[in-house]
Amino acid sequence: MDKTNYFIEGLQGAGKSTFLEKFSNKWKDYQVFREGDYSPVELAWCTYITEEQYCEVLARYAAIEAQIKEKTITENNHKIICYTQILTDIPGFHKDLEGYEIYNGNLDKRAFEEVVFERFSRWNGAGQIFECSIFQNIIENQMLYLMLSEEEILDFYRRLREILIDKQYKIIYLDVEDIADVIHVIRKERSDANGNEMWFPLMIQYLASSPYGKEHHLTNFDGLITHLAQRKALEHRIIKEIFWENSVILKAKNYSMDAIEP
C-alpha cells in the first residue's frame, strides 16, 4: 500500500510549521511542501498564469528574468512562479505578482473550483506532507472574498472528498482552544528585533480589505478573533460531516508525535 499523505491544518498560530518540522525530522523519507513551495495541490504565494501573461511578466521585470525563470514551473498550459522566493528590491514586484494568484478573489467561484479540483484530481502522491493546503487558504478565499455560505463551502468539500476517494491521505488538525491568546502570542513572535509587529498589521489589512471584512466591519483585533472563531467552527463541521474517517484532531502545541502512524 502507498504511504499515507498528510495535510496539516489549523488556525494561524496553531503550530503547523513546527509540526511539519517535527514530522520531517522524525520521518525523513517524507516529501515536505511548505507554503510558498511549488506544490502539486496548493498554490499559496504562487502565480497561476498563461504563457502570454508569463511573457508579460518577464518583459516587465527583465532585470530579474533569470531569477523568475529559476522559480517557474510549467504545469500543462500554465506557469507557476514561486514569487515570494525571489529576493528583489524592485518596488511593487511581489504585490504585482500576488495579483496572479488564484486567491484573494482573483478568480470567480467557478474558475477557482475548477483549478483546485483539477489539480487535486491529477495529484497522485505518496509519502507527502503539506502545510495548510486543504483548508486554510481555500476557506479564507471562500469566506472572505467569494463570500460563500457555509452550505456552499460544505458542498465544495463534499465534491473534493469524492475526488480524493481513492487516495491515501489524512488531515491532521491542530486545534486552538483560546484563539485570542494564540494571536497575542504570535503578534509578539512575528515582530522584528525592535518589537515592531510584522504579521499582525498585514493580517488586519488582509481581513479589513476583503469584501466580507468590509461588509462586517472587521477592522481590528476583535474582528480577527470573530472571523477565526467562525472559521474554526466551519473547519470542525467539515471534518465531522465529511472527512471524519480521514482526520485526526490534536490539541495545538500539546500533542505527542506518537499519535501519528505513517
mmCIF file of C-alpha atoms in Angstrom:
data_model
loop_
_atom_site.group_PDB
_atom_site.id
_atom_site.type_symbol
_atom_site.label_atom_id
_atom_site.label_comp_id
_atom_site.label_asym_id
_atom_site.label_seq_id
_atom_site.Cartn_x
_atom_site.Cartn_y
_atom_site.Cartn_z
ATOM 1 C CA MET A 1 0.000 0.000 0.000
ATOM 2 C CA ASP A 2 1.227 3.505 -0.818
ATOM 3 C CA LYS A 3 2.450 5.637 2.068
ATOM 4 C CA THR A 4 -0.181 7.939 3.536
ATOM 5 C CA ASN A 5 -0.103 11.637 2.655
ATOM 6 C CA TYR A 6 -0.716 14.240 5.360
ATOM 7 C CA PHE A 7 -2.401 17.642 5.290
ATOM 8 C CA ILE A 8 -1.514 19.764 8.341
ATOM 9 C CA GLU A 9 -4.277 22.248 9.174
ATOM 10 C CA GLY A 10 -5.340 24.645 11.915
ATOM 11 C CA LEU A 11 -5.736 28.363 12.544
ATOM 12 C CA GLN A 12 -2.900 30.850 12.326
ATOM 13 C CA GLY A 13 -0.600 30.282 15.299
ATOM 14 C CA ALA A 14 -1.669 26.662 15.820
ATOM 15 C CA GLY A 15 1.885 25.480 15.180
ATOM 16 C CA LYS A 16 1.551 23.986 11.707
ATOM 17 C CA SER A 17 5.109 24.839 10.658
ATOM 18 C CA THR A 18 6.515 23.456 13.919
ATOM 19 C CA PHE A 19 4.535 20.241 13.492
ATOM 20 C CA LEU A 20 5.802 19.944 9.933
ATOM 21 C CA GLU A 21 9.378 20.314 11.169
ATOM 22 C CA LYS A 22 8.920 17.672 13.862
ATOM 23 C CA PHE A 23 7.296 15.301 11.391
ATOM 24 C CA SER A 24 10.007 15.703 8.755
ATOM 25 C CA ASN A 25 12.742 15.250 11.372
ATOM 26 C CA LYS A 26 11.165 12.012 12.613
ATOM 27 C CA TRP A 27 10.181 10.588 9.229
ATOM 28 C CA LYS A 28 12.874 11.841 6.895
ATOM 29 C CA ASP A 29 11.647 9.890 3.882
ATOM 30 C CA TYR A 30 8.544 12.103 3.552
ATOM 31 C CA GLN A 31 8.470 14.877 0.969
ATOM 32 C CA VAL A 32 7.576 18.190 2.611
ATOM 33 C CA PHE A 33 5.614 21.008 0.963
ATOM 34 C CA ARG A 34 5.543 24.323 2.836
ATOM 35 C CA GLU A 35 3.573 27.454 1.973
ATOM 36 C CA GLY A 36 5.274 29.187 -0.934
ATOM 37 C CA ASP A 37 6.860 25.998 -2.283
ATOM 38 C CA TYR A 38 5.794 24.583 -5.614
ATOM 39 C CA SER A 39 3.179 22.010 -4.675
ATOM 40 C CA PRO A 40 1.119 19.539 -6.719
ATOM 41 C CA VAL A 41 -2.055 20.658 -4.909
ATOM 42 C CA GLU A 42 -1.591 24.093 -3.313
ATOM 43 C CA LEU A 43 -0.918 27.468 -4.936
ATOM 44 C CA ALA A 44 -0.406 29.846 -1.989
ATOM 45 C CA TRP A 45 2.205 32.514 -2.733
ATOM 46 C CA CYS A 46 2.445 31.277 -6.328
ATOM 47 C CA THR A 47 1.151 32.644 -9.616
ATOM 48 C CA TYR A 48 -1.098 30.627 -11.897
ATOM 49 C CA ILE A 49 -0.801 32.285 -15.291
ATOM 50 C CA THR A 50 -0.960 31.638 -19.002
ATOM 51 C CA GLU A 51 2.040 31.654 -21.327
ATOM 52 C CA GLU A 52 1.006 35.092 -22.587
ATOM 53 C CA GLN A 53 0.810 36.510 -19.071
ATOM 54 C CA TYR A 54 4.153 34.932 -18.249
ATOM 55 C CA CYS A 55 5.811 36.670 -21.195
ATOM 56 C CA GLU A 56 4.329 39.956 -19.997
ATOM 57 C CA VAL A 57 5.768 39.401 -16.511
ATOM 58 C CA LEU A 58 9.219 38.611 -17.926
ATOM 59 C CA ALA A 59 9.124 41.729 -20.078
ATOM 60 C CA ARG A 60 8.002 43.904 -17.167
ATOM 61 C CA TYR A 61 10.753 42.580 -14.909
ATOM 62 C CA ALA A 62 13.517 41.970 -17.433
ATOM 63 C CA ALA A 63 16.173 42.896 -14.864
ATOM 64 C CA ILE A 64 15.389 39.742 -12.855
ATOM 65 C CA GLU A 65 14.280 37.481 -15.704
ATOM 66 C CA ALA A 66 16.782 34.794 -14.736
ATOM 67 C CA GLN A 67 15.548 34.675 -11.142
ATOM 68 C CA ILE A 68 11.936 34.474 -12.280
ATOM 69 C CA LYS A 69 12.681 31.619 -14.655
ATOM 70 C CA GLU A 70 14.561 29.785 -11.907
ATOM 71 C CA LYS A 71 11.431 29.867 -9.717
ATOM 72 C CA THR A 72 8.993 28.940 -12.503
ATOM 73 C CA ILE A 73 7.355 25.574 -13.087
ATOM 74 C CA THR A 74 5.377 24.747 -16.218
ATOM 75 C CA GLU A 75 2.185 22.869 -15.487
ATOM 76 C CA ASN A 76 0.137 21.972 -18.563
ATOM 77 C CA ASN A 77 -0.782 25.348 -20.095
ATOM 78 C CA HIS A 78 0.125 27.417 -17.053
ATOM 79 C CA LYS A 79 3.212 28.914 -15.473
ATOM 80 C CA ILE A 80 3.581 28.755 -11.717
ATOM 81 C CA ILE A 81 6.039 31.262 -10.277
ATOM 82 C CA CYS A 82 7.012 30.817 -6.620
ATOM 83 C CA TYR A 83 7.371 34.571 -6.453
ATOM 84 C CA THR A 84 7.907 35.028 -2.707
ATOM 85 C CA GLN A 85 11.120 33.018 -3.069
ATOM 86 C CA ILE A 86 12.514 35.712 -5.370
ATOM 87 C CA LEU A 87 14.583 38.281 -3.495
ATOM 88 C CA THR A 88 14.449 41.682 -5.148
ATOM 89 C CA ASP A 89 14.220 45.353 -4.202
ATOM 90 C CA ILE A 90 12.158 46.221 -7.287
ATOM 91 C CA PRO A 91 9.239 48.264 -5.911
ATOM 92 C CA GLY A 92 5.879 46.521 -6.124
ATOM 93 C CA PHE A 93 7.172 43.259 -7.613
ATOM 94 C CA HIS A 94 5.679 40.912 -5.025
ATOM 95 C CA LYS A 95 2.427 42.861 -4.789
ATOM 96 C CA ASP A 96 2.109 42.771 -8.580
ATOM 97 C CA LEU A 97 2.584 39.001 -8.787
ATOM 98 C CA GLU A 98 0.185 38.480 -5.888
ATOM 99 C CA GLY A 99 -2.489 39.590 -8.341
ATOM 100 C CA TYR A 100 -1.859 36.431 -10.367
ATOM 101 C CA GLU A 101 -2.723 34.058 -7.524
ATOM 102 C CA ILE A 102 -5.950 32.081 -7.560
ATOM 103 C CA TYR A 103 -6.838 33.529 -4.146
ATOM 104 C CA ASN A 104 -7.988 36.951 -2.891
ATOM 105 C CA GLY A 105 -10.973 36.893 -5.218
ATOM 106 C CA ASN A 106 -8.801 36.932 -8.346
ATOM 107 C CA LEU A 107 -10.972 34.125 -9.800
ATOM 108 C CA ASP A 108 -14.723 33.760 -9.595
ATOM 109 C CA LYS A 109 -16.250 30.771 -7.790
ATOM 110 C CA ARG A 110 -16.477 28.522 -10.830
ATOM 111 C CA ALA A 111 -12.962 29.210 -12.106
ATOM 112 C CA PHE A 112 -11.481 28.859 -8.624
ATOM 113 C CA GLU A 113 -13.127 25.489 -8.059
ATOM 114 C CA GLU A 114 -12.065 24.240 -11.476
ATOM 115 C CA VAL A 115 -8.402 24.963 -10.741
ATOM 116 C CA VAL A 116 -8.490 23.344 -7.279
ATOM 117 C CA PHE A 117 -10.425 20.262 -8.391
ATOM 118 C CA GLU A 118 -8.300 19.749 -11.497
ATOM 119 C CA ARG A 119 -5.041 19.848 -9.549
ATOM 120 C CA PHE A 120 -6.287 17.526 -6.795
ATOM 121 C CA SER A 121 -7.589 15.157 -9.472
ATOM 122 C CA ARG A 122 -4.171 14.943 -11.126
ATOM 123 C CA TRP A 123 -2.338 14.565 -7.830
ATOM 124 C CA ASN A 124 -1.217 11.009 -7.165
ATOM 125 C CA GLY A 125 1.340 11.471 -4.431
ATOM 126 C CA ALA A 126 2.544 9.073 -1.760
ATOM 127 C CA GLY A 127 4.532 9.915 1.348
ATOM 128 C CA GLN A 128 3.938 13.651 1.081
ATOM 129 C CA ILE A 129 3.112 16.168 3.806
ATOM 130 C CA PHE A 130 1.506 19.547 3.109
ATOM 131 C CA GLU A 131 1.246 22.733 5.154
ATOM 132 C CA CYS A 132 -2.286 24.272 5.126
ATOM 133 C CA SER A 133 -3.132 23.010 1.659
ATOM 134 C CA ILE A 134 -6.646 21.658 2.049
ATOM 135 C CA PHE A 135 -8.384 24.107 4.426
ATOM 136 C CA GLN A 136 -6.745 27.416 5.326
ATOM 137 C CA ASN A 137 -6.086 29.210 2.060
ATOM 138 C CA ILE A 138 -9.084 27.747 0.267
ATOM 139 C CA ILE A 139 -11.534 28.524 3.069
ATOM 140 C CA GLU A 140 -10.185 32.039 3.649
ATOM 141 C CA ASN A 141 -10.773 32.793 -0.027
ATOM 142 C CA GLN A 142 -14.233 31.247 0.053
ATOM 143 C CA MET A 143 -15.282 33.084 3.224
ATOM 144 C CA LEU A 144 -13.650 36.473 2.796
ATOM 145 C CA TYR A 145 -13.548 37.044 -0.961
ATOM 146 C CA LEU A 146 -16.071 34.786 -2.655
ATOM 147 C CA MET A 147 -18.381 35.249 0.358
ATOM 148 C CA LEU A 148 -19.820 31.764 0.066
ATOM 149 C CA SER A 149 -22.305 30.410 2.565
ATOM 150 C CA GLU A 150 -21.389 27.542 4.879
ATOM 151 C CA GLU A 151 -23.523 25.202 2.800
ATOM 152 C CA GLU A 152 -21.731 26.230 -0.394
ATOM 153 C CA ILE A 153 -18.370 25.591 1.256
ATOM 154 C CA LEU A 154 -19.534 22.244 2.600
ATOM 155 C CA ASP A 155 -20.740 21.306 -0.881
ATOM 156 C CA PHE A 156 -17.286 22.178 -2.243
ATOM 157 C CA TYR A 157 -15.641 19.853 0.270
ATOM 158 C CA ARG A 158 -18.089 17.042 -0.415
ATOM 159 C CA ARG A 159 -17.067 17.217 -4.070
ATOM 160 C CA LEU A 160 -13.398 17.386 -3.105
ATOM 161 C CA ARG A 161 -13.802 14.280 -0.934
ATOM 162 C CA GLU A 162 -15.138 12.403 -3.964
ATOM 163 C CA ILE A 163 -12.035 13.405 -5.901
ATOM 164 C CA LEU A 164 -9.841 12.122 -3.058
ATOM 165 C CA ILE A 165 -11.815 8.916 -2.519
ATOM 166 C CA ASP A 166 -9.103 6.558 -3.845
ATOM 167 C CA LYS A 167 -6.116 8.485 -2.492
ATOM 168 C CA GLN A 168 -4.224 7.716 0.722
ATOM 169 C CA TYR A 169 -4.387 10.778 2.984
ATOM 170 C CA LYS A 170 -5.063 12.056 6.479
ATOM 171 C CA ILE A 171 -5.833 15.542 7.748
ATOM 172 C CA ILE A 172 -4.005 16.443 10.955
ATOM 173 C CA TYR A 173 -5.948 19.307 12.526
ATOM 174 C CA LEU A 174 -4.151 21.283 15.259
ATOM 175 C CA ASP A 175 -6.986 22.620 17.371
ATOM 176 C CA VAL A 176 -6.618 26.006 19.081
ATOM 177 C CA GLU A 177 -8.679 26.364 22.246
ATOM 178 C CA ASP A 178 -8.069 30.030 23.174
ATOM 179 C CA ILE A 179 -7.843 31.870 19.849
ATOM 180 C CA ALA A 180 -7.252 35.323 21.358
ATOM 181 C CA ASP A 181 -4.356 34.077 23.488
ATOM 182 C CA VAL A 182 -2.706 32.395 20.500
ATOM 183 C CA ILE A 183 -2.992 35.551 18.389
ATOM 184 C CA HIS A 184 -1.451 37.623 21.220
ATOM 185 C CA VAL A 185 1.491 35.203 21.258
ATOM 186 C CA ILE A 186 2.163 35.219 17.528
ATOM 187 C CA ARG A 187 1.855 39.021 17.398
ATOM 188 C CA LYS A 188 4.954 39.106 19.591
ATOM 189 C CA GLU A 189 6.688 36.198 17.871
ATOM 190 C CA ARG A 190 6.233 37.691 14.429
ATOM 191 C CA SER A 191 7.761 41.070 15.249
ATOM 192 C CA ASP A 192 11.171 42.435 14.291
ATOM 193 C CA ALA A 193 14.144 42.885 16.613
ATOM 194 C CA ASN A 194 12.816 46.292 17.675
ATOM 195 C CA GLY A 195 9.419 44.946 18.624
ATOM 196 C CA ASN A 196 7.640 46.297 15.550
ATOM 197 C CA GLU A 197 4.798 43.975 14.595
ATOM 198 C CA MET A 198 5.245 42.497 11.116
ATOM 199 C CA TRP A 199 2.455 39.935 10.772
ATOM 200 C CA PHE A 200 -0.497 41.464 12.614
ATOM 201 C CA PRO A 201 -0.904 44.706 10.590
ATOM 202 C CA LEU A 202 -0.771 42.717 7.342
ATOM 203 C CA MET A 203 -3.344 40.235 8.653
ATOM 204 C CA ILE A 204 -5.707 43.033 9.691
ATOM 205 C CA GLN A 205 -5.255 44.731 6.320
ATOM 206 C CA TYR A 206 -5.993 41.453 4.524
ATOM 207 C CA LEU A 207 -9.126 40.929 6.603
ATOM 208 C CA ALA A 208 -10.408 44.515 6.521
ATOM 209 C CA SER A 209 -9.899 44.938 2.762
ATOM 210 C CA SER A 210 -11.797 41.766 1.856
ATOM 211 C CA PRO A 211 -15.440 42.052 0.753
ATOM 212 C CA TYR A 212 -16.557 40.097 3.824
ATOM 213 C CA GLY A 213 -14.400 42.205 6.127
ATOM 214 C CA LYS A 214 -15.812 45.423 4.709
ATOM 215 C CA GLU A 215 -19.395 44.214 4.988
ATOM 216 C CA HIS A 216 -18.948 43.105 8.599
ATOM 217 C CA HIS A 217 -16.543 45.898 9.677
ATOM 218 C CA LEU A 218 -13.744 43.516 10.660
ATOM 219 C CA THR A 219 -11.025 46.106 11.144
ATOM 220 C CA ASN A 220 -9.306 45.246 14.433
ATOM 221 C CA PHE A 221 -8.221 42.526 16.840
ATOM 222 C CA ASP A 222 -11.771 41.687 17.882
ATOM 223 C CA GLY A 223 -12.819 41.408 14.250
ATOM 224 C CA LEU A 224 -9.981 38.983 13.558
ATOM 225 C CA ILE A 225 -10.922 36.812 16.542
ATOM 226 C CA THR A 226 -14.567 36.774 15.423
ATOM 227 C CA HIS A 227 -13.559 35.656 11.935
ATOM 228 C CA LEU A 228 -11.160 32.963 13.163
ATOM 229 C CA ALA A 229 -13.768 31.593 15.567
ATOM 230 C CA GLN A 230 -16.223 31.285 12.681
ATOM 231 C CA ARG A 231 -13.592 29.621 10.523
ATOM 232 C CA LYS A 232 -12.678 27.166 13.265
ATOM 233 C CA ALA A 233 -16.320 26.189 13.721
ATOM 234 C CA LEU A 234 -16.666 25.667 9.971
ATOM 235 C CA GLU A 235 -13.493 23.570 9.760
ATOM 236 C CA HIS A 236 -14.703 21.389 12.629
ATOM 237 C CA ARG A 237 -18.001 20.929 10.824
ATOM 238 C CA ILE A 238 -16.217 19.957 7.596
ATOM 239 C CA ILE A 239 -14.158 17.370 9.482
ATOM 240 C CA LYS A 240 -17.159 15.984 11.364
ATOM 241 C CA GLU A 241 -19.512 15.778 8.385
ATOM 242 C CA ILE A 242 -17.125 14.996 5.516
ATOM 243 C CA PHE A 243 -13.589 13.957 6.488
ATOM 244 C CA TRP A 244 -14.030 12.274 9.861
ATOM 245 C CA GLU A 245 -12.603 8.926 8.769
ATOM 246 C CA ASN A 246 -9.554 10.660 7.314
ATOM 247 C CA SER A 247 -8.855 13.117 10.127
ATOM 248 C CA VAL A 248 -7.000 13.346 13.428
ATOM 249 C CA ILE A 249 -7.626 16.301 15.756
ATOM 250 C CA LEU A 250 -4.767 17.190 18.113
ATOM 251 C CA LYS A 251 -4.551 19.943 20.706
ATOM 252 C CA ALA A 252 -2.345 22.652 19.250
ATOM 253 C CA LYS A 253 1.130 22.642 20.833
ATOM 254 C CA ASN A 254 0.061 19.910 23.272
ATOM 255 C CA TYR A 255 0.363 16.600 21.472
ATOM 256 C CA SER A 256 2.647 13.621 21.038
ATOM 257 C CA MET A 257 4.076 12.656 17.681
ATOM 258 C CA ASP A 258 3.343 9.077 18.737
ATOM 259 C CA ALA A 259 -0.286 9.803 17.822
ATOM 260 C CA ILE A 260 0.839 9.805 14.181
ATOM 261 C CA GLU A 261 1.451 6.488 12.463
ATOM 262 C CA PRO A 262 2.759 6.947 8.898
#
